[in-house]
Amino acid sequence: MPLDGIELIFRDTYGHDPSVIGTAPGRINLIGEHTDYNDGFVFPAAIDRGLSIAASLSVHETKTLSVQMGAGKPFPAGKVEPGGTTGWERYVAGMAWAIHQNSEQLPPDLKIAIDSTIPISGGVSSSAALELAVGVVWNYLGKFALDNRELARLGQVCENQFVGVNCGLMDQMASAMGREGHAMFYDTRTQDIEYVPIPKSLSVVLCDTKKERTLATSAYNERRAQCEMAANYLGVKKLRDADVGLLNSKRGQMPDVVYRRAKHVISENSRCIAFREALLAGDQTLIGVLMRESHQSLRYDFEVSCDELDAMAASAWAAPGCVGARMMGGGFGGSCIALVQTGKLEEFIKATLEIYKLASALEGEAMVCRIVDGARLVLA
């Protein structure tokens, strides 16, 4: 996390020391993709690529500065409405709006400085990290007494109702509730979290394709609508409630594309449950099979992969030490995630990037990720 310099950046920008510093991590997801908004199972973890924020109270308007994105347009925290701000700062404004919707108390205006080590468009949810980092400092300075679960829910409200992305709750919960050294087996319906340790013999590697995520927002919303359509055909509230038998019995009544979307979600939920058992048992063979099946399902049934993601996954599968790998995130670019035998990290990274460059003509990047705690204050 970029903690060391954020206080200096704030002081240089606003002329005085910040009152509080917070941080929130990005996230990876080992398996369970596009299942969260279907009330399904996911398996994320918070990583040491994160976002730091320094803040203090302001007068009349909220001011934002990002080292990576520049200065945002100022806005009044207690009066901002959806559509009132359209730059990157809409995620900050959206958290003010969501907090206000949740409380009769107006959120105070803030001065904010932000620095990040999260790869932009890498599929590791920089937006959720921003929402949670902003949330923890607004919660402290505004004395709202919200816990991290509540802040995660408000982050989803921000994303859905203010920004306009119909995401599930996985990204915000992973950034809010991460635990060092553990992945989260998370039931998005019950909100139950089981922390499953990742053995030291395995390392998590983020394999960035360096392909920007194109059409991700519009395609994401389209996939969500198709899943809702599938649930209606099947007569269930959410695809979480369907199984393969029900799906196949209704196949002739629904468009093929809707059938395939549902097939991915239903099978992915089953893979997520099986992955938990495989990880607890240390069954590396089954871990690899499940991750490969997940990628293929996302590629062919959910159709959110792309040539670069396919090339990166195939490159990882062919590299020494790879236990399993698959595309991760919304799709159409971004990153693959790999579980790698710790003793073969260097060989894996070298081989994966070499094979990927030959296949794609792109210079990918591989980042070994440490699993860390969730959003928190580090200075108050």
C-alpha positions in Angstrom: 0.0 0.0 0.0 1.4 3.5 -0.8 1.2 4.8 2.7 4.6 6.5 3.1 4.0 9.3 0.7 0.3 10.0 1.0 0.7 12.4 4.0 3.3 14.4 2.1 1.0 14.5 -1.0 -1.9 15.8 1.1 0.3 18.4 2.7 1.7 19.6 -0.6 -1.8 19.8 -2.0 -3.7 21.4 0.8 -1.0 23.1 2.9 -1.6 21.3 6.2 -1.5 17.8 7.6 -4.4 15.3 7.1 -6.6 14.4 10.0 -6.9 10.7 9.0 -5.3 8.2 6.7 -7.1 5.1 5.5 -6.4 2.3 3.1 -8.3 -0.4 1.2 -7.0 -3.3 -0.9 -7.8 -4.4 -4.4 -9.0 -8.0 -4.7 -8.4 -11.1 -6.7 -11.0 -13.9 -7.1 -9.8 -17.4 -7.2 -13.1 -18.8 -8.6 -16.8 -17.9 -8.7 -17.1 -15.3 -11.5 -20.4 -13.6 -12.4 -22.1 -15.5 -9.6 -22.3 -12.8 -7.0 -25.3 -10.9 -8.6 -27.0 -14.3 -8.9 -26.9 -14.9 -5.1 -24.2 -17.4 -5.6 -20.8 -18.3 -4.2 -17.5 -16.6 -4.8 -13.9 -17.0 -3.5 -12.1 -13.6 -3.4 -9.1 -12.4 -1.4 -7.8 -8.9 -0.6 -4.3 -8.2 -2.0 -1.4 -5.9 -1.3 -2.1 -3.8 -4.4 -4.2 -1.1 -2.8 -5.3 2.4 -2.4 -4.4 4.9 0.3 -6.3 8.1 1.2 -5.5 11.1 3.4 -8.3 13.4 4.4 -9.5 16.2 6.6 -12.6 18.3 7.0 -13.4 20.9 4.4 -15.7 23.9 4.1 -18.5 24.2 1.4 -17.3 21.5 -1.0 -15.4 18.3 -1.2 -12.1 18.5 -3.0 -10.3 15.4 -4.5 -6.9 14.7 -5.9 -5.6 11.4 -7.3 -1.9 10.9 -8.0 -2.9 8.7 -10.9 -6.0 10.5 -12.2 -5.4 14.1 -11.3 -7.8 16.6 -9.6 -11.5 15.8 -9.5 -14.3 18.3 -9.9 -15.3 19.7 -6.5 -18.8 18.8 -5.2 -21.0 19.4 -2.1 -21.0 16.2 -0.2 -24.4 16.7 1.3 -26.2 17.8 -1.9 -24.6 15.8 -4.7 -27.0 13.7 -6.8 -26.6 10.9 -9.4 -25.4 12.5 -12.7 -24.0 15.5 -10.9 -20.4 14.5 -11.4 -19.1 12.3 -14.2 -15.3 12.1 -13.8 -13.4 9.5 -11.7 -14.5 11.5 -8.6 -18.0 10.1 -9.1 -17.0 7.1 -7.0 -16.1 9.5 -4.2 -19.3 11.5 -4.7 -21.3 8.4 -4.9 -20.1 7.2 -1.5 -21.1 10.6 0.0 -24.6 10.1 -1.6 -24.9 6.5 -0.4 -23.9 7.4 3.1 -26.5 10.3 3.0 -29.2 7.9 1.8 -28.4 5.6 4.8 -28.5 8.4 7.4 -30.4 11.5 8.3 -27.0 13.1 9.0 -25.3 14.9 6.2 -21.8 13.8 5.3 -19.3 16.5 5.9 -17.2 18.0 3.1 -13.7 16.7 2.9 -10.3 17.4 1.4 -9.0 14.2 0.0 -5.7 12.9 -1.6 -5.4 9.5 -3.1 -2.6 7.3 -4.2 -2.8 3.7 -5.6 -0.8 0.7 -6.6 -3.8 -1.1 -8.1 -3.3 -1.8 -11.8 -5.9 0.3 -13.7 -8.1 -1.9 -15.9 -6.5 -5.0 -14.4 -9.7 -6.5 -13.2 -8.8 -6.2 -9.5 -11.5 -3.7 -8.6 -9.8 -0.4 -8.1 -13.3 1.1 -7.9 -14.3 -1.0 -4.9 -11.0 -0.1 -3.2 -11.7 3.6 -3.8 -15.2 3.3 -2.4 -14.0 1.5 0.8 -11.1 3.7 1.4 -13.3 6.8 1.0 -15.9 5.0 3.2 -13.6 4.4 6.2 -12.4 8.0 6.3 -15.9 9.5 5.8 -17.2 7.1 8.5 -14.5 8.3 10.9 -14.7 12.1 10.2 -18.5 12.1 10.0 -18.9 9.9 13.1 -21.3 7.5 11.4 -20.3 4.4 13.4 -20.7 2.1 10.4 -18.9 -1.2 10.3 -17.0 -2.6 7.3 -19.9 -4.8 6.2 -22.2 -1.8 6.1 -19.6 0.3 4.2 -19.3 -2.6 1.7 -23.1 -2.5 1.1 -23.0 1.3 0.7 -20.2 0.8 -1.8 -22.5 -1.4 -3.9 -25.2 1.2 -3.6 -22.8 3.8 -4.9 -21.8 1.6 -7.8 -25.4 0.5 -8.7 -27.4 3.6 -8.2 -24.9 6.5 -8.6 -22.2 5.2 -11.0 -24.6 3.0 -13.0 -22.8 -0.4 -12.9 -25.1 -3.2 -11.7 -22.4 -5.1 -9.9 -22.9 -7.6 -7.1 -21.4 -7.2 -3.6 -18.3 -9.4 -4.0 -15.7 -6.7 -4.8 -16.7 -4.4 -2.0 -16.9 -7.2 0.6 -13.5 -8.5 -0.4 -12.0 -5.1 0.0 -13.8 -4.5 3.3 -13.5 -7.9 4.9 -10.2 -9.4 3.7 -8.1 -11.4 6.2 -4.3 -11.8 5.9 -3.3 -15.1 4.4 -6.8 -16.3 3.7 -9.3 -16.4 0.9 -13.0 -15.8 1.6 -15.5 -18.5 0.7 -18.4 -16.0 0.5 -22.1 -16.8 0.2 -23.6 -13.7 -1.4 -27.1 -14.6 -0.4 -26.6 -15.3 3.4 -23.6 -12.9 3.6 -21.7 -15.7 5.5 -17.9 -15.7 5.1 -15.7 -18.7 5.7 -12.0 -17.8 5.8 -9.9 -20.5 4.1 -6.1 -20.4 4.5 -4.0 -20.4 1.4 -1.1 -22.7 2.2 2.4 -21.3 2.0 3.3 -23.8 -0.6 1.0 -21.9 -3.0 1.4 -18.4 -4.2 -1.1 -16.1 -5.9 0.1 -14.5 -9.1 -1.9 -11.8 -11.0 -1.1 -12.1 -14.8 -2.0 -8.8 -16.4 -2.7 -9.1 -20.2 -2.1 -5.3 -20.6 -5.3 -5.4 -22.7 -7.6 -2.6 -21.6 -11.1 -3.8 -20.7 -13.3 -2.6 -23.5 -17.1 -2.7 -23.4 -16.9 -4.1 -19.9 -19.6 -1.9 -18.3 -22.2 -2.3 -21.1 -21.5 -6.1 -21.5 -21.6 -6.6 -17.7 -25.1 -5.0 -17.5 -26.2 -7.1 -20.5 -25.0 -10.3 -18.8 -26.8 -9.4 -15.6 -30.0 -8.8 -17.6 -29.6 -12.2 -19.4 -29.2 -13.9 -16.0 -32.4 -12.3 -14.7 -34.1 -13.5 -17.9 -32.9 -17.0 -17.3 -34.2 -17.0 -13.8 -37.6 -16.0 -15.0 -37.6 -18.8 -17.6 -36.7 -21.2 -14.8 -39.2 -19.9 -12.3 -36.7 -19.1 -9.6 -35.8 -15.9 -7.8 -32.1 -16.1 -8.7 -29.9 -18.6 -10.6 -28.6 -19.7 -7.2 -31.9 -21.6 -6.8 -31.5 -23.6 -10.1 -29.7 -26.8 -10.8 -28.6 -28.5 -14.0 -31.6 -30.7 -14.1 -34.0 -27.8 -14.0 -32.0 -25.9 -16.6 -32.0 -28.8 -19.0 -35.7 -29.4 -18.6 -36.4 -25.8 -19.7 -33.7 -25.6 -22.4 -36.2 -25.7 -25.3 -38.2 -22.8 -23.9 -35.4 -20.3 -23.7 -33.1 -18.6 -26.3 -29.7 -20.5 -26.6 -27.7 -17.5 -25.4 -29.9 -17.2 -22.2 -29.4 -21.0 -21.6 -25.7 -20.7 -21.9 -25.5 -17.8 -19.5 -27.5 -19.8 -16.9 -25.3 -22.9 -17.6 -22.2 -20.9 -16.7 -23.6 -19.5 -13.4 -25.1 -22.8 -12.2 -21.9 -24.8 -13.0 -19.7 -22.1 -11.6 -21.5 -22.2 -8.2 -20.8 -26.0 -8.1 -17.1 -25.4 -9.0 -16.8 -22.8 -6.2 -18.1 -25.3 -3.6 -15.8 -28.0 -5.0 -12.9 -25.6 -5.0 -13.3 -24.9 -1.2 -13.0 -28.7 -0.5 -10.0 -29.0 -2.9 -8.2 -26.1 -1.2 -8.9 -27.4 2.3 -7.7 -30.9 1.2 -4.7 -29.6 -0.6 -5.8 -31.3 -3.8 -3.8 -29.4 -6.4 -5.0 -31.6 -9.3 -8.6 -30.8 -8.6 -7.8 -27.1 -8.1 -6.3 -27.0 -11.5 -9.2 -28.8 -13.2 -11.8 -26.5 -11.6 -9.9 -23.3 -12.6 -9.5 -24.5 -16.2 -13.2 -25.4 -16.4 -14.1 -22.0 -15.0 -12.1 -20.2 -17.7 -13.6 -22.4 -20.5 -17.1 -21.7 -19.2 -16.5 -18.0 -19.1 -15.1 -18.2 -22.6 -17.7 -20.2 -24.3 -20.9 -20.0 -22.2 -20.7 -16.6 -20.7 -18.6 -15.1 -23.5 -16.7 -12.5 -21.5 -13.2 -13.6 -22.4 -11.0 -12.3 -25.2 -8.0 -13.4 -27.3 -5.6 -11.9 -24.8 -7.2 -13.5 -21.7 -7.3 -16.9 -23.5 -3.6 -16.5 -24.5 -2.6 -15.6 -20.9 -4.5 -18.5 -19.4 -3.0 -21.0 -21.9 0.5 -19.5 -21.2 0.1 -20.0 -17.5 -1.2 -23.6 -18.0 1.9 -24.4 -19.9 4.4 -22.9 -17.4 6.3 -24.8 -14.7 4.7 -24.7 -11.3 1.2 -23.8 -12.4 -1.4 -25.4 -10.3 -4.3 -23.6 -11.9 -5.2 -20.4 -13.8 -8.2 -18.7 -15.3 -9.4 -15.3 -16.5 -10.7 -13.1 -13.7 -13.1 -10.2 -13.3 -15.7 -8.8 -15.6 -13.8 -9.8 -18.8 -13.0 -8.4 -22.2 -9.4 -7.7 -21.0 -7.7 -7.3 -17.7 -6.0 -10.2 -15.9 -5.8 -13.9 -15.2 -5.3 -15.3 -11.8 -2.9 -18.2 -11.2 -2.1 -20.4 -8.2 1.5 -21.4 -8.4 3.8 -23.7 -6.5 5.8 -21.2 -4.4 9.2 -22.9 -5.1 8.7 -22.4 -8.9 7.6 -18.8 -9.0 10.5 -17.4 -11.0 10.3 -20.2 -13.6 6.5 -19.8 -13.8 6.7 -16.0 -14.4 9.5 -16.2 -16.9 7.8 -18.9 -19.0 4.3 -17.5 -18.8 5.3 -14.0 -20.0 7.5 -15.4 -22.8 4.8 -17.7 -24.1 2.2 -14.9 -23.8 4.3 -12.5 -25.8 4.7 -15.0 -28.6 1.0 -15.6 -28.6 -0.2 -12.0 -28.3 2.7 -9.7 -29.2 2.0 -7.9 -25.9 4.3 -7.4 -22.9 2.3 -8.9 -20.1 3.1 -8.4 -16.4 3.0 -11.0 -13.6 2.6 -9.8 -10.0 3.0 -12.0 -7.0 0.2 -11.0 -4.6 0.3 -11.1 -0.8 -3.1 -11.7 0.8 -3.8 -8.9 3.3 -6.5 -7.5 5.7 -9.3 -5.4 4.4 -10.1 -1.6 4.6 -9.0 0.1 7.7 -7.7 3.4 9.2 -3.9 3.5 9.6 -3.7 7.0 11.2 -6.5 8.8 13.1 
